mmCIF file of C-alpha atoms in Angstrom:
data_model
loop_
_atom_site.group_PDB
_atom_site.id
_atom_site.type_symbol
_atom_site.label_atom_id
_atom_site.label_comp_id
_atom_site.label_asym_id
_atom_site.label_seq_id
_atom_site.Cartn_x
_atom_site.Cartn_y
_atom_site.Cartn_z
ATOM 1 C CA MET A 51 15.703 -17.241 14.175
ATOM 2 C CA LYS A 52 15.218 -13.863 16.556
ATOM 3 C CA LEU A 53 12.039 -12.308 16.551
ATOM 4 C CA ALA A 54 11.146 -9.002 17.907
ATOM 5 C CA ARG A 55 9.957 -8.355 21.352
ATOM 6 C CA ILE A 56 8.071 -5.419 22.503
ATOM 7 C CA GLU A 57 11.107 -4.917 24.693
ATOM 8 C CA ASP A 58 12.750 -4.204 22.111
ATOM 9 C CA PHE A 59 11.346 -0.883 21.019
ATOM 10 C CA GLU A 60 10.932 2.454 22.905
ATOM 11 C CA VAL A 61 9.631 5.940 22.267
ATOM 12 C CA GLY A 62 10.899 7.604 19.579
ATOM 13 C CA GLN A 63 13.025 5.205 18.522
ATOM 14 C CA HIS A 64 13.834 6.427 14.817
ATOM 15 C CA VAL A 65 14.412 4.210 11.699
ATOM 16 C CA THR A 66 14.964 4.294 7.920
ATOM 17 C CA PHE A 67 15.425 3.144 4.553
ATOM 18 C CA THR A 68 16.426 3.621 1.387
ATOM 19 C CA LYS A 69 15.309 2.993 -1.947
ATOM 20 C CA THR A 70 15.619 4.106 -6.142
ATOM 21 C CA PHE A 71 12.788 3.503 -7.440
ATOM 22 C CA THR A 72 13.551 2.422 -11.331
ATOM 23 C CA GLU A 73 11.854 1.375 -14.264
ATOM 24 C CA ASP A 74 12.207 -2.083 -13.580
ATOM 25 C CA ASP A 75 10.283 -2.032 -10.039
ATOM 26 C CA VAL A 76 6.940 0.200 -12.240
ATOM 27 C CA GLN A 77 7.194 -2.752 -14.729
ATOM 28 C CA ARG A 78 7.303 -5.672 -11.960
ATOM 29 C CA PHE A 79 4.661 -3.414 -10.002
ATOM 30 C CA ILE A 80 2.467 -3.541 -13.096
ATOM 31 C CA GLU A 81 3.138 -6.858 -13.947
ATOM 32 C CA ILE A 82 1.441 -7.503 -10.133
ATOM 33 C CA THR A 83 -1.380 -5.015 -10.614
ATOM 34 C CA GLY A 84 -2.178 -4.664 -13.939
ATOM 35 C CA ASP A 85 -2.231 -0.844 -12.885
ATOM 36 C CA VAL A 86 -1.416 0.652 -16.720
ATOM 37 C CA ASN A 87 -2.939 4.689 -15.607
ATOM 38 C CA PRO A 88 -1.548 6.760 -18.156
ATOM 39 C CA LEU A 89 0.531 8.510 -15.426
ATOM 40 C CA HIS A 90 2.479 5.721 -15.229
ATOM 41 C CA VAL A 91 3.250 4.446 -18.620
ATOM 42 C CA ASP A 92 2.525 7.176 -21.194
ATOM 43 C CA GLU A 93 5.801 10.022 -21.006
ATOM 44 C CA GLU A 94 3.742 12.367 -23.444
ATOM 45 C CA PHE A 95 0.627 12.246 -21.744
ATOM 46 C CA ALA A 96 1.952 12.507 -18.127
ATOM 47 C CA SER A 97 4.174 15.935 -19.971
ATOM 48 C CA ARG A 98 0.873 17.634 -20.114
ATOM 49 C CA THR A 99 -0.551 16.830 -16.648
ATOM 50 C CA GLN A 100 0.541 18.689 -13.665
ATOM 51 C CA PHE A 101 3.374 16.755 -12.168
ATOM 52 C CA GLY A 102 4.918 17.148 -15.599
ATOM 53 C CA GLY A 103 6.345 13.726 -17.008
ATOM 54 C CA ARG A 104 5.140 9.562 -15.585
ATOM 55 C CA VAL A 105 5.140 9.262 -11.997
ATOM 56 C CA LEU A 106 5.140 5.666 -9.158
ATOM 57 C CA HIS A 107 2.090 4.331 -8.522
ATOM 58 C CA GLY A 108 1.591 5.945 -4.917
ATOM 59 C CA MET A 109 1.326 2.190 -4.350
ATOM 60 C CA LEU A 110 4.470 1.682 -5.433
ATOM 61 C CA THR A 111 6.590 4.179 -3.317
ATOM 62 C CA ALA A 112 4.326 2.728 -0.078
ATOM 63 C CA SER A 113 5.263 -0.669 -1.301
ATOM 64 C CA ILE A 114 8.748 0.011 0.990
ATOM 65 C CA LEU A 115 5.708 0.694 3.960
ATOM 66 C CA SER A 116 6.190 -2.647 3.723
ATOM 67 C CA THR A 117 10.221 -3.353 3.941
ATOM 68 C CA MET A 118 10.067 -1.326 7.321
ATOM 69 C CA VAL A 119 7.157 -3.057 9.207
ATOM 70 C CA GLY A 120 8.699 -6.284 7.821
ATOM 71 C CA MET A 121 12.621 -5.842 7.918
ATOM 72 C CA VAL A 122 13.270 -2.851 10.233
ATOM 73 C CA LEU A 123 11.297 -2.137 13.024
ATOM 74 C CA PRO A 124 9.845 -4.634 14.418
ATOM 75 C CA GLY A 125 11.191 -6.459 11.660
ATOM 76 C CA ALA A 126 10.910 -10.526 12.451
ATOM 77 C CA GLY A 127 8.026 -11.495 14.696
ATOM 78 C CA ALA A 128 5.931 -8.141 12.768
ATOM 79 C CA ILE A 129 1.941 -8.716 12.187
ATOM 80 C CA TYR A 130 1.014 -5.327 10.236
ATOM 81 C CA ARG A 131 -2.327 -4.182 11.632
ATOM 82 C CA SER A 132 -2.685 -1.217 9.705
ATOM 83 C CA GLN A 133 -1.905 1.706 7.817
ATOM 84 C CA THR A 134 -2.836 5.594 6.097
ATOM 85 C CA ILE A 135 -1.708 6.984 3.869
ATOM 86 C CA ARG A 136 -1.393 10.610 2.837
ATOM 87 C CA PHE A 137 0.098 10.997 -1.112
ATOM 88 C CA LEU A 138 1.661 14.413 -0.149
ATOM 89 C CA LEU A 139 3.678 14.771 -3.828
ATOM 90 C CA PRO A 140 4.610 12.663 -7.047
ATOM 91 C CA VAL A 141 7.733 10.284 -6.964
ATOM 92 C CA HIS A 142 9.420 10.434 -10.170
ATOM 93 C CA ILE A 143 10.992 7.515 -11.423
ATOM 94 C CA GLY A 144 14.898 6.948 -10.828
ATOM 95 C CA GLU A 145 13.833 9.087 -7.442
ATOM 96 C CA THR A 146 15.246 8.066 -4.502
ATOM 97 C CA VAL A 147 13.604 8.138 -1.508
ATOM 98 C CA THR A 148 13.626 7.390 2.403
ATOM 99 C CA ALA A 149 11.700 5.474 4.305
ATOM 100 C CA HIS A 150 11.351 7.195 8.049
ATOM 101 C CA PHE A 151 9.075 5.131 11.375
ATOM 102 C CA VAL A 152 9.636 6.672 14.752
ATOM 103 C CA VAL A 153 7.616 4.995 17.102
ATOM 104 C CA ARG A 154 4.952 7.054 18.734
ATOM 105 C CA SER A 155 3.564 4.642 21.369
ATOM 106 C CA ILE A 156 4.306 1.104 22.761
ATOM 107 C CA ASP A 157 1.155 -1.088 24.604
ATOM 108 C CA ARG A 158 3.179 -3.718 25.932
ATOM 109 C CA ALA A 159 0.677 -5.231 27.559
ATOM 110 C CA LYS A 160 -0.810 -5.553 23.445
ATOM 111 C CA HIS A 161 2.529 -5.883 22.610
ATOM 112 C CA ARG A 162 1.895 -3.388 19.374
ATOM 113 C CA LEU A 163 2.907 -0.099 18.289
ATOM 114 C CA THR A 164 1.611 2.840 17.115
ATOM 115 C CA ILE A 165 4.098 3.886 14.695
ATOM 116 C CA ASP A 166 5.118 7.627 12.785
ATOM 117 C CA SER A 167 5.651 7.002 9.234
ATOM 118 C CA TRP A 168 6.552 8.578 6.383
ATOM 119 C CA ILE A 169 8.763 8.885 3.059
ATOM 120 C CA GLU A 170 11.021 12.069 1.779
ATOM 121 C CA ASN A 171 12.390 12.425 -1.841
ATOM 122 C CA GLY A 172 16.006 13.787 -2.099
ATOM 123 C CA ALA A 173 15.276 17.312 -1.671
ATOM 124 C CA GLY A 174 13.995 16.629 2.653
ATOM 125 C CA LYS A 175 10.057 16.709 1.073
ATOM 126 C CA ARG A 176 6.784 14.579 2.262
ATOM 127 C CA VAL A 177 5.730 12.382 -0.328
ATOM 128 C CA LEU A 178 3.823 10.636 2.128
ATOM 129 C CA GLU A 179 2.825 10.250 5.558
ATOM 130 C CA GLY A 180 0.685 8.361 7.715
ATOM 131 C CA THR A 181 -0.041 6.162 10.801
ATOM 132 C CA CYS A 182 1.386 2.870 11.078
ATOM 133 C CA GLU A 183 0.030 0.068 13.735
ATOM 134 C CA ALA A 184 2.304 -3.088 14.209
ATOM 135 C CA GLY A 185 2.192 -5.963 16.100
ATOM 136 C CA LEU A 186 4.438 -8.997 17.166
ATOM 137 C CA LEU A 187 3.991 -12.701 16.512
ATOM 138 C CA LYS A 188 3.103 -14.876 19.868
ATOM 139 C CA THR A 189 5.938 -16.535 20.523
ATOM 140 C CA MET B 286 -7.796 9.667 -24.546
ATOM 141 C CA LYS B 287 -10.850 9.854 -22.553
ATOM 142 C CA LEU B 288 -10.386 10.889 -18.637
ATOM 143 C CA ALA B 289 -12.699 10.156 -16.408
ATOM 144 C CA ARG B 290 -14.758 13.573 -15.302
ATOM 145 C CA ILE B 291 -16.485 14.241 -11.776
ATOM 146 C CA GLU B 292 -20.227 13.614 -13.143
ATOM 147 C CA ASP B 293 -19.103 10.165 -14.697
ATOM 148 C CA PHE B 294 -19.651 8.781 -10.514
ATOM 149 C CA GLU B 295 -22.762 8.755 -8.503
ATOM 150 C CA VAL B 296 -22.718 8.031 -5.190
ATOM 151 C CA GLY B 297 -23.539 4.248 -3.723
ATOM 152 C CA GLN B 298 -21.226 3.463 -7.449
ATOM 153 C CA HIS B 299 -19.828 -0.200 -6.607
ATOM 154 C CA VAL B 300 -16.973 -1.684 -8.701
ATOM 155 C CA THR B 301 -15.062 -4.736 -8.297
ATOM 156 C CA PHE B 302 -11.696 -6.463 -9.431
ATOM 157 C CA THR B 303 -10.620 -9.630 -8.634
ATOM 158 C CA LYS B 304 -7.280 -11.491 -8.658
ATOM 159 C CA THR B 305 -5.339 -14.245 -8.012
ATOM 160 C CA PHE B 306 -2.087 -13.634 -5.688
ATOM 161 C CA THR B 307 0.530 -16.098 -7.253
ATOM 162 C CA GLU B 308 4.278 -17.092 -5.975
ATOM 163 C CA ASP B 309 5.457 -14.992 -8.853
ATOM 164 C CA ASP B 310 3.867 -11.634 -7.795
ATOM 165 C CA VAL B 311 5.686 -12.413 -4.175
ATOM 166 C CA GLN B 312 8.572 -13.176 -5.628
ATOM 167 C CA ARG B 313 7.922 -9.569 -8.132
ATOM 168 C CA PHE B 314 7.049 -7.684 -4.793
ATOM 169 C CA ILE B 315 10.034 -9.278 -3.098
ATOM 170 C CA GLU B 316 12.352 -7.760 -5.710
ATOM 171 C CA ILE B 317 10.945 -4.691 -5.254
ATOM 172 C CA THR B 318 10.796 -3.994 -1.628
ATOM 173 C CA GLY B 319 13.471 -6.595 -0.328
ATOM 174 C CA ASP B 320 11.005 -7.640 2.456
ATOM 175 C CA VAL B 321 11.928 -11.431 3.049
ATOM 176 C CA ASN B 322 10.322 -11.528 6.321
ATOM 177 C CA PRO B 323 10.119 -15.424 7.100
ATOM 178 C CA LEU B 324 6.157 -15.068 7.713
ATOM 179 C CA HIS B 325 6.174 -14.424 3.622
ATOM 180 C CA VAL B 326 9.422 -16.642 2.210
ATOM 181 C CA ASP B 327 10.368 -19.009 5.001
ATOM 182 C CA GLU B 328 6.740 -22.100 5.139
ATOM 183 C CA GLU B 329 8.619 -23.968 7.836
ATOM 184 C CA PHE B 330 8.661 -20.993 9.706
ATOM 185 C CA ALA B 331 5.349 -19.404 9.136
ATOM 186 C CA SER B 332 3.655 -23.069 9.756
ATOM 187 C CA ARG B 333 4.337 -22.432 13.617
ATOM 188 C CA THR B 334 3.241 -19.598 13.467
ATOM 189 C CA GLN B 335 -0.760 -17.888 13.943
ATOM 190 C CA PHE B 336 -0.992 -18.103 10.046
ATOM 191 C CA GLY B 337 -0.049 -21.568 9.922
ATOM 192 C CA GLY B 338 1.971 -21.367 6.622
ATOM 193 C CA ARG B 339 2.833 -18.607 4.662
ATOM 194 C CA VAL B 340 1.325 -15.796 3.839
ATOM 195 C CA LEU B 341 1.165 -12.307 1.136
ATOM 196 C CA HIS B 342 2.484 -9.319 2.667
ATOM 197 C CA GLY B 343 -0.034 -7.099 3.205
ATOM 198 C CA MET B 344 1.309 -4.141 1.015
ATOM 199 C CA LEU B 345 1.208 -6.488 -1.597
ATOM 200 C CA THR B 346 -2.891 -7.328 -0.973
ATOM 201 C CA ALA B 347 -3.500 -3.870 -1.517
ATOM 202 C CA SER B 348 -1.512 -3.399 -4.676
ATOM 203 C CA ILE B 349 -4.421 -3.713 -6.091
ATOM 204 C CA LEU B 350 -6.560 -0.977 -4.677
ATOM 205 C CA SER B 351 -4.312 0.826 -6.934
ATOM 206 C CA THR B 352 -5.479 -1.265 -9.741
ATOM 207 C CA MET B 353 -8.992 0.024 -8.576
ATOM 208 C CA VAL B 354 -8.371 3.833 -8.372
ATOM 209 C CA GLY B 355 -5.712 3.666 -11.501
ATOM 210 C CA MET B 356 -8.106 1.187 -14.297
ATOM 211 C CA VAL B 357 -11.713 1.159 -12.648
ATOM 212 C CA LEU B 358 -13.087 3.794 -10.231
ATOM 213 C CA PRO B 359 -11.820 6.886 -11.030
ATOM 214 C CA GLY B 360 -9.871 4.609 -13.515
ATOM 215 C CA ALA B 361 -7.815 7.142 -16.247
ATOM 216 C CA GLY B 362 -7.563 11.079 -15.352
ATOM 217 C CA ALA B 363 -6.867 9.901 -11.210
ATOM 218 C CA ILE B 364 -5.664 11.267 -8.238
ATOM 219 C CA TYR B 365 -4.380 8.708 -5.393
ATOM 220 C CA ARG B 366 -4.655 10.900 -2.460
ATOM 221 C CA SER B 367 -5.367 9.031 0.296
ATOM 222 C CA GLN B 368 -5.832 5.437 1.551
ATOM 223 C CA THR B 369 -6.356 3.886 5.028
ATOM 224 C CA ILE B 370 -6.184 0.137 5.633
ATOM 225 C CA ARG B 371 -6.578 -1.973 8.141
ATOM 226 C CA PHE B 372 -5.590 -5.322 7.408
ATOM 227 C CA LEU B 373 -8.088 -8.286 9.152
ATOM 228 C CA LEU B 374 -6.999 -11.525 7.883
ATOM 229 C CA PRO B 375 -4.009 -13.355 6.430
ATOM 230 C CA VAL B 376 -4.680 -13.934 2.773
ATOM 231 C CA HIS B 377 -1.797 -17.234 1.372
ATOM 232 C CA ILE B 378 -0.303 -17.733 -1.631
ATOM 233 C CA GLY B 379 -3.086 -19.270 -4.795
ATOM 234 C CA GLU B 380 -5.741 -17.487 -3.005
ATOM 235 C CA THR B 381 -8.347 -14.955 -5.162
ATOM 236 C CA VAL B 382 -9.379 -12.109 -3.575
ATOM 237 C CA THR B 383 -12.510 -9.407 -4.606
ATOM 238 C CA ALA B 384 -11.954 -5.433 -4.133
ATOM 239 C CA HIS B 385 -14.369 -3.790 -3.480
ATOM 240 C CA PHE B 386 -15.343 0.329 -3.775
ATOM 241 C CA VAL B 387 -18.292 2.073 -3.056
ATOM 242 C CA VAL B 388 -18.520 5.887 -3.640
ATOM 243 C CA ARG B 389 -19.021 7.217 -0.388
ATOM 244 C CA SER B 390 -19.686 10.789 -1.585
ATOM 245 C CA ILE B 391 -18.610 13.268 -3.982
ATOM 246 C CA ASP B 392 -17.560 16.832 -4.121
ATOM 247 C CA ARG B 393 -18.276 17.717 -7.717
ATOM 248 C CA ALA B 394 -16.187 21.440 -6.771
ATOM 249 C CA LYS B 395 -13.155 19.955 -5.484
ATOM 250 C CA HIS B 396 -13.607 17.020 -8.070
ATOM 251 C CA ARG B 397 -12.850 14.601 -5.256
ATOM 252 C CA LEU B 398 -14.570 11.330 -3.925
ATOM 253 C CA THR B 399 -14.254 9.345 -1.089
ATOM 254 C CA ILE B 400 -14.742 5.406 -1.369
ATOM 255 C CA ASP B 401 -15.006 2.981 0.517
ATOM 256 C CA SER B 402 -12.831 0.413 -0.144
ATOM 257 C CA TRP B 403 -12.381 -2.896 0.724
ATOM 258 C CA ILE B 404 -10.775 -6.996 -0.090
ATOM 259 C CA GLU B 405 -12.911 -9.860 0.206
ATOM 260 C CA ASN B 406 -10.968 -13.628 0.438
ATOM 261 C CA GLY B 407 -13.075 -16.264 -1.938
ATOM 262 C CA ALA B 408 -15.168 -16.840 1.386
ATOM 263 C CA GLY B 409 -16.123 -13.521 1.480
ATOM 264 C CA LYS B 410 -14.714 -12.173 4.434
ATOM 265 C CA ARG B 411 -12.864 -9.076 4.780
ATOM 266 C CA VAL B 412 -8.544 -9.549 4.381
ATOM 267 C CA LEU B 413 -8.154 -5.520 4.746
ATOM 268 C CA GLU B 414 -10.787 -3.042 4.717
ATOM 269 C CA GLY B 415 -10.252 1.122 4.272
ATOM 270 C CA THR B 416 -10.876 4.419 3.207
ATOM 271 C CA CYS B 417 -10.003 6.077 -0.212
ATOM 272 C CA GLU B 418 -9.685 9.326 -1.410
ATOM 273 C CA ALA B 419 -9.067 10.349 -4.826
ATOM 274 C CA GLY B 420 -8.899 12.906 -7.168
ATOM 275 C CA LEU B 421 -9.324 13.891 -10.501
ATOM 276 C CA LEU B 422 -6.662 15.467 -12.957
ATOM 277 C CA LYS B 423 -6.995 18.893 -14.082
ATOM 278 C CA THR B 424 -7.853 19.277 -17.890
#
């Protein structure tokens, strides 16, 4: 297996991952977490709120930051060190979103990356944003 | 439905939620995210790393922060505004962890809470920690 090495990365590097969140994803997230907050499961309730209908759990949307770290950048060999998340806009079931990672800085001695991370909806608006720190496995 | 109101909360309030993460949870998280990083799926690989065996996706462990916000504190009526996460220790499949929320401050005018949040393993060591900001639905 080829593991990521710190030499593979450069500041400004930009990668993306796109996903459409389905009803099945919501059900899987509920099976994991037990989070049946009415905003996520009760259409009649949610339609009367400022969101105008059921929305994804914010941490479900954020789950694709894991995909980014584990599969895209750094990918195999990554160690997730930290993540900040500001939830900016709701995501409705069936929406397609795209996660973006841009390498902000690299600590080549410690084999660590700091990454600007955000997720956009189909209209190009950010639904969440934050900073990711990832290291690399000792090999 | 009874929604949380800002009057329901006080600084120092402490709530918890305990969960055992199973192989099924890992598979559900993979179905959602597609994150099949070898640390999470390849025991032979993972056993040769500093982790000594397969570990949960960090964001899978963090998913119970959603349960805390949506079901425990604030609960119904909550709006997740932000979360910071520092991953401190690996969590192995089958481990039981407990999420803790302690209310740090309350903005009664804006109907918002700032919450110290962390997750402990069975030995009482923190596996992740961070700060959560939650608001309340306008009612």
